[in-house]
Amino acid sequence: MIQSVDRAVRVLAVLQAERRLSLSEIAARLGLAPSTVHGIIKTLQAHGLVLQDRGSARYRLGPAVLKLGNVYLDTLELRSRSLTWAAELARTTGCAVRTGVLLPGEVMIVHHEPRPDGSRQMPEVGIVIPAHASALGKAMLAWSPDLAPDPLRSMTRDTITDPAELASHLEHVRGEALATEVEEAVIGECCVAAPIFDAGQDVAGAIGVVVPMTDWPAGPAVTSAVREAARAISRELGAPSWPPAQA
């Protein structure tokens, strides 16, 4: 690992989490000398990855981060393959649809299909959700348990925070190829999701629908539609079977 690159990435991660921080605050969070952090920040500024607020000594992420993110989305085959299926899933279920990829401990939303009812909804592309507290995350963690966060942070009173309980839950998800979330990340929000696999039978992502608590549990028509969307996207990515046969 190249130390300078590692430190630059850690600076960006701190700014992602905290939005705006002073030089001393960034240094304290990273356990580095302010002079070291200052040099890293100046380099990141030169490339537009970090900006300093006018009239203050606080730093924030710069517009070049968005440019990199957009390039990532444009080249992500999972996202391009899921667009049509996500739209169809939203139409048939009447629910908002999320497609996500797994990061260490988190899920990042790479596509968001709003509810088809015409109501005003916030775009969700780029947001991250704790993997253990989301149906999308659990659908992927069942095949990649090493990417689960440690410790398991509590988001609501219903979040799974015990590793043994999560392991048991993921075993069930593997058997069903379907994961659920009942107010585990956001009060009033439930989800059902299924994993997506690539040609190598590795988990490439997950797709799921967002169901209000007032409409939970989701009926068999919804769960079947989610599973069929995941199966279809997996097939387009070259997966020979869905889900993969368990060893």
Short mmCIF file of C-alpha atoms in Angstrom, two decimals:
data_model
loop_
_atom_site.label_atom_id
_atom_site.label_comp_id
_atom_site.label_asym_id
_atom_site.label_seq_id
_atom_site.Cartn_x
_atom_site.Cartn_y
_atom_site.Cartn_z
CA MET A 1 0.00 0.00 0.00
CA ILE A 2 1.30 3.47 -0.93
CA GLN A 3 1.06 5.55 2.24
CA SER A 4 0.46 8.92 0.58
CA VAL A 5 -2.38 7.56 -1.55
CA ASP A 6 -3.90 5.84 1.46
CA ARG A 7 -3.83 9.07 3.44
CA ALA A 8 -5.40 11.04 0.59
CA VAL A 9 -8.24 8.54 0.33
CA ARG A 10 -8.75 8.73 4.10
CA VAL A 11 -8.97 12.54 3.91
CA LEU A 12 -11.69 12.23 1.27
CA ALA A 13 -13.53 9.66 3.39
CA VAL A 14 -13.48 11.95 6.43
CA LEU A 15 -14.87 14.83 4.38
CA GLN A 16 -17.54 12.55 2.95
CA ALA A 17 -18.71 11.67 6.46
CA GLU A 18 -18.46 15.13 8.06
CA ARG A 19 -19.14 17.47 5.10
CA ARG A 20 -17.08 20.46 6.32
CA LEU A 21 -14.05 20.30 8.59
CA SER A 22 -11.09 22.45 9.55
CA LEU A 23 -7.52 21.31 8.98
CA SER A 24 -7.05 20.53 12.66
CA GLU A 25 -10.29 18.53 12.79
CA ILE A 26 -9.26 16.42 9.79
CA ALA A 27 -5.82 15.82 11.30
CA ALA A 28 -7.35 14.81 14.64
CA ARG A 29 -9.73 12.31 13.03
CA LEU A 30 -6.91 10.72 11.07
CA GLY A 31 -4.33 10.84 13.85
CA LEU A 32 -1.89 12.70 11.61
CA ALA A 33 0.15 15.87 12.01
CA PRO A 34 -1.60 19.01 10.66
CA SER A 35 1.42 19.75 8.47
CA THR A 36 1.07 16.34 6.81
CA VAL A 37 -2.65 16.79 6.24
CA HIS A 38 -2.09 20.32 4.90
CA GLY A 39 0.13 19.00 2.11
CA ILE A 40 -2.39 16.31 1.17
CA ILE A 41 -5.27 18.80 1.10
CA LYS A 42 -3.36 21.28 -1.07
CA THR A 43 -2.67 18.48 -3.57
CA LEU A 44 -6.33 17.41 -3.58
CA GLN A 45 -7.36 21.05 -4.03
CA ALA A 46 -5.13 21.35 -7.09
CA HIS A 47 -7.13 18.53 -8.69
CA GLY A 48 -10.56 19.87 -7.65
CA LEU A 49 -11.22 17.02 -5.24
CA VAL A 50 -11.30 19.33 -2.20
CA LEU A 51 -12.46 22.94 -1.85
CA GLN A 52 -11.99 25.47 0.94
CA ASP A 53 -15.02 27.54 1.90
CA ARG A 54 -14.58 31.23 1.24
CA GLY A 55 -14.17 33.23 4.42
CA SER A 56 -13.53 30.16 6.57
CA ALA A 57 -10.84 27.62 7.25
CA ARG A 58 -13.11 24.66 6.54
CA TYR A 59 -12.72 22.18 3.73
CA ARG A 60 -15.27 20.13 1.79
CA LEU A 61 -15.35 17.75 -1.15
CA GLY A 62 -14.87 19.36 -4.55
CA PRO A 63 -16.74 18.99 -7.88
CA ALA A 64 -14.15 16.60 -9.33
CA VAL A 65 -15.49 13.94 -6.96
CA LEU A 66 -18.87 14.16 -8.70
CA LYS A 67 -17.18 13.92 -12.09
CA LEU A 68 -15.47 10.71 -11.04
CA GLY A 69 -18.74 9.38 -9.65
CA ASN A 70 -20.60 10.09 -12.87
CA VAL A 71 -17.94 8.32 -14.91
CA TYR A 72 -18.25 5.32 -12.58
CA LEU A 73 -22.03 5.22 -13.06
CA ASP A 74 -21.73 5.58 -16.83
CA THR A 75 -19.35 2.64 -17.06
CA LEU A 76 -21.12 0.39 -14.55
CA GLU A 77 -22.72 -2.44 -16.52
CA LEU A 78 -24.90 -3.44 -13.56
CA ARG A 79 -26.58 -0.03 -13.64
CA SER A 80 -27.13 0.01 -17.40
CA ARG A 81 -28.55 -3.51 -17.33
CA SER A 82 -30.90 -2.70 -14.44
CA LEU A 83 -32.52 0.45 -15.85
CA THR A 84 -35.26 -1.24 -17.85
CA TRP A 85 -35.95 -3.89 -15.21
CA ALA A 86 -36.09 -1.31 -12.41
CA ALA A 87 -38.65 0.74 -14.35
CA GLU A 88 -40.77 -2.35 -14.95
CA LEU A 89 -40.47 -3.38 -11.30
CA ALA A 90 -41.64 0.05 -10.16
CA ARG A 91 -44.56 -0.09 -12.59
CA THR A 92 -45.75 -3.54 -11.51
CA THR A 93 -45.34 -3.02 -7.75
CA GLY A 94 -46.11 0.70 -7.43
CA CYS A 95 -42.99 1.03 -5.26
CA ALA A 96 -39.73 2.91 -5.55
CA VAL A 97 -36.88 0.68 -6.70
CA ARG A 98 -33.23 0.78 -5.65
CA THR A 99 -30.24 -0.92 -7.25
CA GLY A 100 -27.11 -1.00 -5.12
CA VAL A 101 -23.54 -2.27 -4.96
CA LEU A 102 -21.70 -3.47 -1.89
CA LEU A 103 -18.86 -1.51 -0.30
CA PRO A 104 -17.09 -2.54 2.91
CA GLY A 105 -19.85 -2.16 5.49
CA GLU A 106 -22.16 -0.13 3.24
CA VAL A 107 -24.42 -0.22 0.22
CA MET A 108 -24.21 2.54 -2.38
CA ILE A 109 -27.30 3.25 -4.46
CA VAL A 110 -26.35 3.33 -8.16
CA HIS A 111 -29.87 3.62 -9.55
CA HIS A 112 -33.13 4.87 -8.08
CA GLU A 113 -36.45 4.45 -9.85
CA PRO A 114 -39.08 6.66 -8.15
CA ARG A 115 -42.57 5.49 -7.27
CA PRO A 116 -44.75 5.76 -10.38
CA ASP A 117 -47.48 7.70 -8.54
CA GLY A 118 -46.10 11.09 -9.59
CA SER A 119 -45.35 12.21 -6.03
CA ARG A 120 -42.30 14.33 -5.31
CA GLN A 121 -39.35 12.17 -4.30
CA MET A 122 -35.73 12.86 -3.48
CA PRO A 123 -33.17 11.31 -5.85
CA GLU A 124 -31.13 8.67 -4.04
CA VAL A 125 -28.25 7.86 -6.41
CA GLY A 126 -24.98 8.06 -4.50
CA ILE A 127 -26.39 7.70 -0.99
CA VAL A 128 -24.99 4.97 1.24
CA ILE A 129 -26.84 2.74 3.70
CA PRO A 130 -25.33 0.47 6.35
CA ALA A 131 -25.21 -2.97 4.73
CA HIS A 132 -26.46 -4.89 7.77
CA ALA A 133 -29.48 -2.57 8.15
CA SER A 134 -30.74 -2.79 4.57
CA ALA A 135 -32.40 -5.47 2.47
CA LEU A 136 -30.06 -4.62 -0.41
CA GLY A 137 -27.05 -5.04 1.85
CA LYS A 138 -28.21 -8.30 3.38
CA ALA A 139 -29.01 -9.72 -0.06
CA MET A 140 -25.34 -9.18 -0.97
CA LEU A 141 -23.76 -9.93 2.41
CA ALA A 142 -25.28 -13.40 2.26
CA TRP A 143 -22.69 -14.15 -0.43
CA SER A 144 -19.99 -11.73 0.83
CA PRO A 145 -20.19 -11.85 4.66
CA ASP A 146 -16.60 -10.60 4.99
CA LEU A 147 -17.80 -7.15 3.90
CA ALA A 148 -20.16 -6.77 6.88
CA PRO A 149 -19.42 -3.77 9.09
CA ASP A 150 -17.73 -4.25 12.45
CA PRO A 151 -19.23 -3.28 14.82
CA LEU A 152 -22.87 -3.50 13.69
CA ARG A 153 -24.12 0.03 14.31
CA SER A 154 -27.68 0.53 15.56
CA MET A 155 -29.84 2.71 13.30
CA THR A 156 -33.21 1.99 14.93
CA ARG A 157 -34.42 -0.28 17.70
CA ASP A 158 -34.95 -3.01 15.08
CA THR A 159 -31.44 -2.99 13.58
CA ILE A 160 -29.59 -6.29 13.91
CA THR A 161 -26.51 -5.55 16.03
CA ASP A 162 -25.53 -9.04 17.17
CA PRO A 163 -23.06 -10.80 14.81
CA ALA A 164 -24.47 -14.24 15.55
CA GLU A 165 -28.00 -13.07 14.80
CA LEU A 166 -26.85 -11.47 11.55
CA ALA A 167 -25.03 -14.67 10.52
CA SER A 168 -28.20 -16.68 11.12
CA HIS A 169 -30.24 -14.13 9.20
CA LEU A 170 -27.84 -14.25 6.22
CA GLU A 171 -28.02 -18.04 6.15
CA HIS A 172 -31.78 -17.72 5.68
CA VAL A 173 -31.26 -15.13 2.95
CA ARG A 174 -28.94 -17.53 1.11
CA GLY A 175 -31.62 -20.19 1.18
CA GLU A 176 -34.33 -17.89 -0.14
CA ALA A 177 -32.22 -15.59 -2.37
CA LEU A 178 -34.38 -12.84 -0.89
CA ALA A 179 -33.76 -10.37 1.93
CA THR A 180 -36.11 -8.15 3.90
CA GLU A 181 -35.71 -5.07 6.05
CA VAL A 182 -38.41 -3.86 8.45
CA GLU A 183 -37.67 -0.38 9.85
CA GLU A 184 -34.04 -1.36 10.41
CA ALA A 185 -32.50 1.73 8.80
CA VAL A 186 -35.38 4.24 8.65
CA ILE A 187 -38.55 4.30 10.74
CA GLY A 188 -41.59 3.70 8.56
CA GLU A 189 -39.60 2.13 5.70
CA CYS A 190 -39.42 -1.53 4.75
CA CYS A 191 -37.70 -3.20 1.82
CA VAL A 192 -37.43 -6.50 0.03
CA ALA A 193 -34.42 -7.20 -2.21
CA ALA A 194 -32.74 -9.96 -4.18
CA PRO A 195 -29.08 -10.44 -5.17
CA ILE A 196 -27.70 -10.00 -8.69
CA PHE A 197 -24.85 -12.20 -9.94
CA ASP A 198 -22.33 -11.83 -12.76
CA ALA A 199 -20.79 -14.29 -15.22
CA GLY A 200 -18.37 -15.51 -12.56
CA GLN A 201 -21.27 -16.22 -10.18
CA ASP A 202 -20.01 -13.46 -7.88
CA VAL A 203 -22.57 -11.12 -6.33
CA ALA A 204 -22.54 -7.96 -8.46
CA GLY A 205 -25.28 -6.01 -6.70
CA ALA A 206 -28.88 -6.20 -5.58
CA ILE A 207 -32.23 -4.79 -6.57
CA GLY A 208 -35.16 -4.14 -4.26
CA VAL A 209 -38.36 -2.25 -3.67
CA VAL A 210 -39.12 0.23 -0.88
CA VAL A 211 -42.41 -0.55 0.86
CA PRO A 212 -44.06 1.79 3.41
CA MET A 213 -44.67 0.21 6.81
CA THR A 214 -48.39 0.76 6.27
CA ASP A 215 -48.25 -1.65 3.29
CA TRP A 216 -46.02 -4.27 4.93
CA PRO A 217 -45.67 -7.20 4.59
CA ALA A 218 -45.13 -7.25 0.84
CA GLY A 219 -47.32 -9.79 -0.89
CA PRO A 220 -46.14 -12.73 -2.99
CA ALA A 221 -46.66 -10.75 -6.21
CA VAL A 222 -44.10 -8.18 -5.02
CA THR A 223 -41.52 -10.70 -3.84
CA SER A 224 -41.90 -12.70 -7.06
CA ALA A 225 -41.41 -9.55 -9.13
CA VAL A 226 -38.24 -8.66 -7.20
CA ARG A 227 -36.81 -12.13 -7.66
CA GLU A 228 -37.62 -12.14 -11.38
CA ALA A 229 -35.95 -8.75 -11.88
CA ALA A 230 -32.79 -9.96 -10.12
CA ARG A 231 -32.81 -13.16 -12.14
CA ALA A 232 -33.24 -11.28 -15.43
CA ILE A 233 -30.43 -8.79 -14.71
CA SER A 234 -28.15 -11.63 -13.63
CA ARG A 235 -28.89 -13.43 -16.89
CA GLU A 236 -27.99 -10.30 -18.88
CA LEU A 237 -24.71 -10.07 -16.93
CA GLY A 238 -23.88 -13.62 -18.00
CA ALA A 239 -24.72 -15.53 -14.83
CA PRO A 240 -25.28 -19.21 -15.77
CA SER A 241 -27.79 -19.73 -12.95
CA TRP A 242 -29.73 -17.76 -10.35
CA PRO A 243 -29.04 -18.07 -7.54
CA PRO A 244 -25.74 -19.97 -7.73
CA ALA A 245 -25.79 -23.50 -6.42
CA GLN A 246 -24.60 -23.58 -2.80
CA ALA A 247 -21.43 -25.52 -2.09
#
